[in-house]
Amino acid sequence: MGTEADAAAVDSLRSQIPFQTDGELILPPRDVGLVLVDLCNGFCTVGAGNLAPVAPNKQISKMVEEAARLSKLFCDRNLPIFAFLDTHYPDKPEPPYPPHCIIGTGEENFVPDLEWLEKEPNVTIKRKSCIDGYISCIEEDGSSVFVDWVGKYQIKTVLVLGICTDICVLDFASSTLAARNIDRVPPLRDVVIYSEGCATYDLPVEIAMNIKGALAHPQDLMHHIGLYMAKGRGAKVVDRVVIEP
């Protein structure tokens, strides 16, 4: 976060909006699905684009590491995975963000540690062209690839990892929970966000001040706020994921 004063400010703000995590999620042998949100180069690989980190980032690296670990566990157990990949056409901007994850640039593809998922039979890949993955799955006829996936595998719990905690992850979780509450995603019961498997970007205030129109986005604080908001919408937030004995 920079200086000790910055860290103290973040701790002070966190103390005003604290929350307790739901501890650990013990993965059951069935009825659970893994959702990966935008584990793509354009958001995770250093120097890969306008919204990629400019230097190695501990929070993002940890997220990728945990995503790879859990993806391997799910594949080994033949459990379903649904992976969103942010993908845009050059003539369709997504304000307020600069061009990113444009199709054909490579930004829109899995990070190297997850490229192997493309060949796994239990993985469903959805290229999304808007922030909210749930909305991106709704087709013109009203059907939904995500809802169909939940129904096909009779998923009662989705475990969510990805980036950004306070943007795409939060929006997906919020919309999914809202749909669950009116029985639009049967038989889904729980949306579980794994805090160590999520990350967001870092734009310190001292840098944002020199960028016209930019909003400061301190990483640790916004990660906390994203988890806090998700929990307020009804998601469970866990800090550990383990295998059922």
Short mmCIF file of C-alpha atoms in Angstrom, two decimals:
data_model
loop_
_atom_site.label_atom_id
_atom_site.label_comp_id
_atom_site.label_asym_id
_atom_site.label_seq_id
_atom_site.Cartn_x
_atom_site.Cartn_y
_atom_site.Cartn_z
CA MET A 1 0.00 0.00 0.00
CA GLY A 2 3.00 2.30 0.15
CA THR A 3 3.69 4.15 3.40
CA GLU A 4 2.85 3.18 6.97
CA ALA A 5 0.34 6.03 6.97
CA ASP A 6 -1.42 4.44 3.99
CA ALA A 7 -1.65 1.10 5.79
CA ALA A 8 -2.96 2.79 8.94
CA ALA A 9 -5.63 4.56 6.91
CA VAL A 10 -6.76 1.27 5.36
CA ASP A 11 -6.87 -0.43 8.77
CA SER A 12 -8.96 2.45 10.12
CA LEU A 13 -11.46 2.18 7.29
CA ARG A 14 -11.62 -1.60 7.63
CA SER A 15 -12.46 -1.20 11.30
CA GLN A 16 -15.55 0.77 10.30
CA ILE A 17 -16.88 -2.02 8.07
CA PRO A 18 -15.64 -5.28 9.60
CA PHE A 19 -17.06 -8.69 8.79
CA GLN A 20 -16.49 -12.24 9.92
CA THR A 21 -15.68 -14.83 7.31
CA ASP A 22 -17.53 -18.11 7.18
CA GLY A 23 -14.33 -20.00 7.95
CA GLU A 24 -13.57 -22.86 5.62
CA LEU A 25 -15.45 -24.60 2.85
CA ILE A 26 -15.13 -28.38 2.90
CA LEU A 27 -15.59 -29.50 -0.69
CA PRO A 28 -18.30 -32.16 -0.92
CA PRO A 29 -17.99 -35.05 -3.40
CA ARG A 30 -20.87 -33.68 -5.54
CA ASP A 31 -23.39 -30.83 -5.94
CA VAL A 32 -20.62 -28.21 -6.11
CA GLY A 33 -19.23 -26.22 -9.03
CA LEU A 34 -16.23 -23.95 -9.43
CA VAL A 35 -16.69 -20.57 -11.10
CA LEU A 36 -13.57 -18.76 -12.33
CA VAL A 37 -14.01 -15.08 -13.14
CA ASP A 38 -11.65 -13.53 -15.71
CA LEU A 39 -8.41 -15.39 -14.99
CA CYS A 40 -7.10 -13.90 -18.23
CA ASN A 41 -3.88 -12.23 -19.29
CA GLY A 42 -5.48 -8.80 -19.66
CA PHE A 43 -6.16 -8.61 -15.93
CA CYS A 44 -3.50 -10.86 -14.44
CA THR A 45 -0.31 -11.01 -16.55
CA VAL A 46 2.24 -8.25 -16.01
CA GLY A 47 2.33 -5.81 -18.91
CA ALA A 48 -0.34 -7.64 -20.92
CA GLY A 49 -2.62 -4.63 -21.49
CA ASN A 50 -4.24 -1.44 -20.23
CA LEU A 51 -5.79 -3.16 -17.21
CA ALA A 52 -3.01 -5.63 -16.48
CA PRO A 53 -0.65 -5.18 -13.52
CA VAL A 54 2.44 -3.13 -14.34
CA ALA A 55 4.60 -5.14 -11.94
CA PRO A 56 4.36 -8.50 -10.16
CA ASN A 57 1.52 -8.32 -7.65
CA LYS A 58 1.33 -10.57 -4.60
CA GLN A 59 -2.47 -10.60 -4.34
CA ILE A 60 -2.95 -11.45 -8.02
CA SER A 61 -0.24 -14.10 -7.95
CA LYS A 62 -1.87 -15.76 -4.93
CA MET A 63 -5.23 -15.74 -6.72
CA VAL A 64 -3.78 -17.46 -9.79
CA GLU A 65 -2.00 -20.00 -7.60
CA GLU A 66 -5.21 -20.87 -5.74
CA ALA A 67 -7.24 -20.98 -8.96
CA ALA A 68 -4.78 -23.47 -10.45
CA ARG A 69 -4.78 -25.58 -7.27
CA LEU A 70 -8.54 -25.78 -6.99
CA SER A 71 -9.04 -26.29 -10.72
CA LYS A 72 -6.76 -29.31 -10.51
CA LEU A 73 -8.75 -30.67 -7.55
CA PHE A 74 -12.04 -30.22 -9.39
CA CYS A 75 -10.70 -31.86 -12.55
CA ASP A 76 -9.23 -34.77 -10.62
CA ARG A 77 -12.67 -35.36 -9.07
CA ASN A 78 -14.51 -34.70 -12.35
CA LEU A 79 -16.44 -31.82 -10.79
CA PRO A 80 -17.82 -29.07 -13.07
CA ILE A 81 -15.98 -25.80 -13.71
CA PHE A 82 -17.45 -22.70 -15.34
CA ALA A 83 -14.82 -20.21 -16.51
CA PHE A 84 -15.56 -16.65 -17.61
CA LEU A 85 -13.04 -14.95 -19.89
CA ASP A 86 -13.48 -11.23 -20.49
CA THR A 87 -13.52 -10.75 -24.28
CA HIS A 88 -14.33 -7.62 -26.28
CA TYR A 89 -14.51 -6.46 -29.89
CA PRO A 90 -12.57 -3.29 -30.78
CA ASP A 91 -15.70 -1.46 -31.96
CA LYS A 92 -17.60 -2.08 -28.70
CA PRO A 93 -16.03 -0.12 -25.83
CA GLU A 94 -16.83 -0.79 -22.19
CA PRO A 95 -16.81 2.60 -20.46
CA PRO A 96 -15.48 3.78 -18.11
CA TYR A 97 -12.60 1.40 -18.82
CA PRO A 98 -10.00 1.77 -21.56
CA PRO A 99 -9.78 -0.89 -24.30
CA HIS A 100 -8.94 -4.27 -22.79
CA CYS A 101 -9.13 -7.99 -23.53
CA ILE A 102 -9.73 -7.29 -27.22
CA ILE A 103 -10.30 -10.47 -29.19
CA GLY A 104 -7.16 -11.57 -31.01
CA THR A 105 -4.71 -9.77 -28.72
CA GLY A 106 -4.14 -12.66 -26.32
CA GLU A 107 -5.31 -10.55 -23.40
CA GLU A 108 -8.64 -12.40 -23.55
CA ASN A 109 -7.09 -15.84 -22.99
CA PHE A 110 -6.32 -17.82 -19.84
CA VAL A 111 -3.19 -16.97 -17.90
CA PRO A 112 -0.41 -19.47 -18.68
CA ASP A 113 -0.99 -21.45 -15.46
CA LEU A 114 -4.57 -22.18 -16.51
CA GLU A 115 -4.26 -22.72 -20.26
CA TRP A 116 -4.58 -26.48 -19.71
CA LEU A 117 -8.24 -25.98 -18.70
CA GLU A 118 -9.18 -25.49 -22.36
CA LYS A 119 -8.77 -29.24 -22.94
CA GLU A 120 -10.59 -30.51 -19.86
CA PRO A 121 -13.99 -32.12 -20.53
CA ASN A 122 -15.54 -30.90 -17.25
CA VAL A 123 -14.81 -27.23 -18.06
CA THR A 124 -17.35 -24.87 -19.63
CA ILE A 125 -15.81 -21.67 -21.00
CA LYS A 126 -17.91 -18.53 -21.46
CA ARG A 127 -16.40 -15.48 -23.12
CA LYS A 128 -18.16 -12.48 -21.62
CA SER A 129 -18.45 -9.01 -23.09
CA CYS A 130 -19.80 -7.18 -20.04
CA ILE A 131 -18.79 -6.75 -16.41
CA ASP A 132 -21.53 -8.95 -14.98
CA GLY A 133 -20.97 -12.58 -15.94
CA TYR A 134 -24.48 -13.61 -14.97
CA ILE A 135 -25.96 -11.08 -17.41
CA SER A 136 -23.48 -12.07 -20.11
CA CYS A 137 -24.89 -15.60 -20.05
CA ILE A 138 -28.43 -14.51 -20.94
CA GLU A 139 -29.18 -15.20 -24.60
CA GLU A 140 -31.62 -13.29 -26.81
CA ASP A 141 -34.26 -15.98 -26.30
CA GLY A 142 -33.99 -15.62 -22.52
CA SER A 143 -32.07 -18.83 -21.95
CA SER A 144 -28.85 -18.81 -19.90
CA VAL A 145 -25.70 -20.87 -20.34
CA PHE A 146 -24.93 -20.49 -16.64
CA VAL A 147 -28.41 -21.44 -15.45
CA ASP A 148 -28.34 -24.45 -17.78
CA TRP A 149 -24.93 -25.45 -16.36
CA VAL A 150 -26.22 -25.27 -12.79
CA GLY A 151 -29.24 -27.36 -13.72
CA LYS A 152 -27.31 -29.92 -15.76
CA TYR A 153 -24.94 -30.73 -12.89
CA GLN A 154 -27.55 -30.13 -10.13
CA ILE A 155 -25.22 -27.68 -8.43
CA LYS A 156 -26.23 -26.49 -4.97
CA THR A 157 -23.05 -24.57 -4.15
CA VAL A 158 -20.86 -22.47 -6.44
CA LEU A 159 -17.35 -21.61 -5.29
CA VAL A 160 -16.23 -18.33 -6.87
CA LEU A 161 -12.67 -17.16 -7.51
CA GLY A 162 -11.36 -14.39 -9.71
CA ILE A 163 -10.75 -10.76 -10.46
CA CYS A 164 -11.78 -8.09 -9.62
CA THR A 165 -13.18 -8.80 -6.18
CA ASP A 166 -15.14 -5.55 -6.08
CA ILE A 167 -16.20 -5.44 -9.74
CA CYS A 168 -16.76 -8.58 -11.83
CA VAL A 169 -16.75 -11.02 -8.90
CA LEU A 170 -19.12 -8.85 -6.87
CA ASP A 171 -21.48 -8.22 -9.78
CA PHE A 172 -21.65 -11.90 -10.69
CA ALA A 173 -22.28 -12.95 -7.10
CA SER A 174 -24.92 -10.26 -6.57
CA SER A 175 -26.87 -11.11 -9.71
CA THR A 176 -26.66 -14.85 -9.07
CA LEU A 177 -27.93 -14.41 -5.53
CA ALA A 178 -30.77 -12.17 -6.70
CA ALA A 179 -31.75 -14.80 -9.27
CA ARG A 180 -31.52 -17.55 -6.66
CA ASN A 181 -33.87 -15.64 -4.39
CA ILE A 182 -36.62 -15.79 -7.03
CA ASP A 183 -35.90 -19.41 -8.00
CA ARG A 184 -34.31 -18.64 -11.36
CA VAL A 185 -31.21 -20.83 -10.80
CA PRO A 186 -32.46 -24.15 -9.41
CA PRO A 187 -31.20 -26.01 -7.44
CA LEU A 188 -28.56 -23.45 -6.38
CA ARG A 189 -28.45 -22.61 -2.69
CA ASP A 190 -25.11 -20.98 -1.87
CA VAL A 191 -22.65 -18.65 -3.53
CA VAL A 192 -19.30 -18.98 -1.77
CA ILE A 193 -16.47 -16.54 -2.44
CA TYR A 194 -12.96 -17.64 -1.57
CA SER A 195 -11.10 -14.56 -0.35
CA GLU A 196 -7.60 -15.91 -1.03
CA GLY A 197 -8.71 -16.87 -4.53
CA CYS A 198 -9.80 -13.35 -5.45
CA ALA A 199 -7.89 -10.18 -6.22
CA THR A 200 -8.36 -6.67 -7.52
CA TYR A 201 -6.15 -4.03 -9.11
CA ASP A 202 -4.12 -1.35 -7.38
CA LEU A 203 -4.28 2.34 -8.31
CA PRO A 204 -2.94 4.40 -5.40
CA VAL A 205 -4.36 7.87 -4.84
CA GLU A 206 -1.04 9.59 -5.58
CA ILE A 207 -1.03 8.06 -9.06
CA ALA A 208 -4.75 8.47 -9.72
CA MET A 209 -4.49 12.19 -8.99
CA ASN A 210 -2.31 12.60 -12.08
CA ILE A 211 -4.64 10.68 -14.42
CA LYS A 212 -7.57 12.64 -15.78
CA GLY A 213 -10.86 11.03 -14.80
CA ALA A 214 -9.24 8.24 -12.80
CA LEU A 215 -10.61 7.05 -9.47
CA ALA A 216 -8.18 5.95 -6.80
CA HIS A 217 -8.43 2.22 -6.15
CA PRO A 218 -6.22 1.06 -3.25
CA GLN A 219 -5.98 -2.68 -3.69
CA ASP A 220 -6.24 -4.04 -0.15
CA LEU A 221 -9.07 -1.72 0.80
CA MET A 222 -11.15 -2.36 -2.33
CA HIS A 223 -10.61 -6.11 -1.98
CA HIS A 224 -12.01 -5.86 1.55
CA ILE A 225 -14.94 -3.72 0.39
CA GLY A 226 -15.75 -6.17 -2.40
CA LEU A 227 -15.92 -9.07 0.05
CA TYR A 228 -17.91 -6.98 2.52
CA MET A 229 -20.45 -6.00 -0.14
CA ALA A 230 -20.77 -9.59 -1.38
CA LYS A 231 -21.42 -10.84 2.14
CA GLY A 232 -24.04 -8.14 2.53
CA ARG A 233 -25.78 -9.48 -0.58
CA GLY A 234 -25.94 -12.96 0.89
CA ALA A 235 -22.73 -14.61 -0.29
CA LYS A 236 -20.63 -16.71 2.03
CA VAL A 237 -17.00 -15.62 2.27
CA VAL A 238 -14.42 -18.24 3.21
CA ASP A 239 -10.69 -18.00 3.76
CA ARG A 240 -9.90 -21.71 3.35
CA VAL A 241 -11.03 -24.45 0.98
CA VAL A 242 -10.29 -28.06 1.87
CA ILE A 243 -11.24 -31.50 0.56
CA GLU A 244 -13.83 -33.57 2.37
CA PRO A 245 -12.02 -36.53 4.00
#
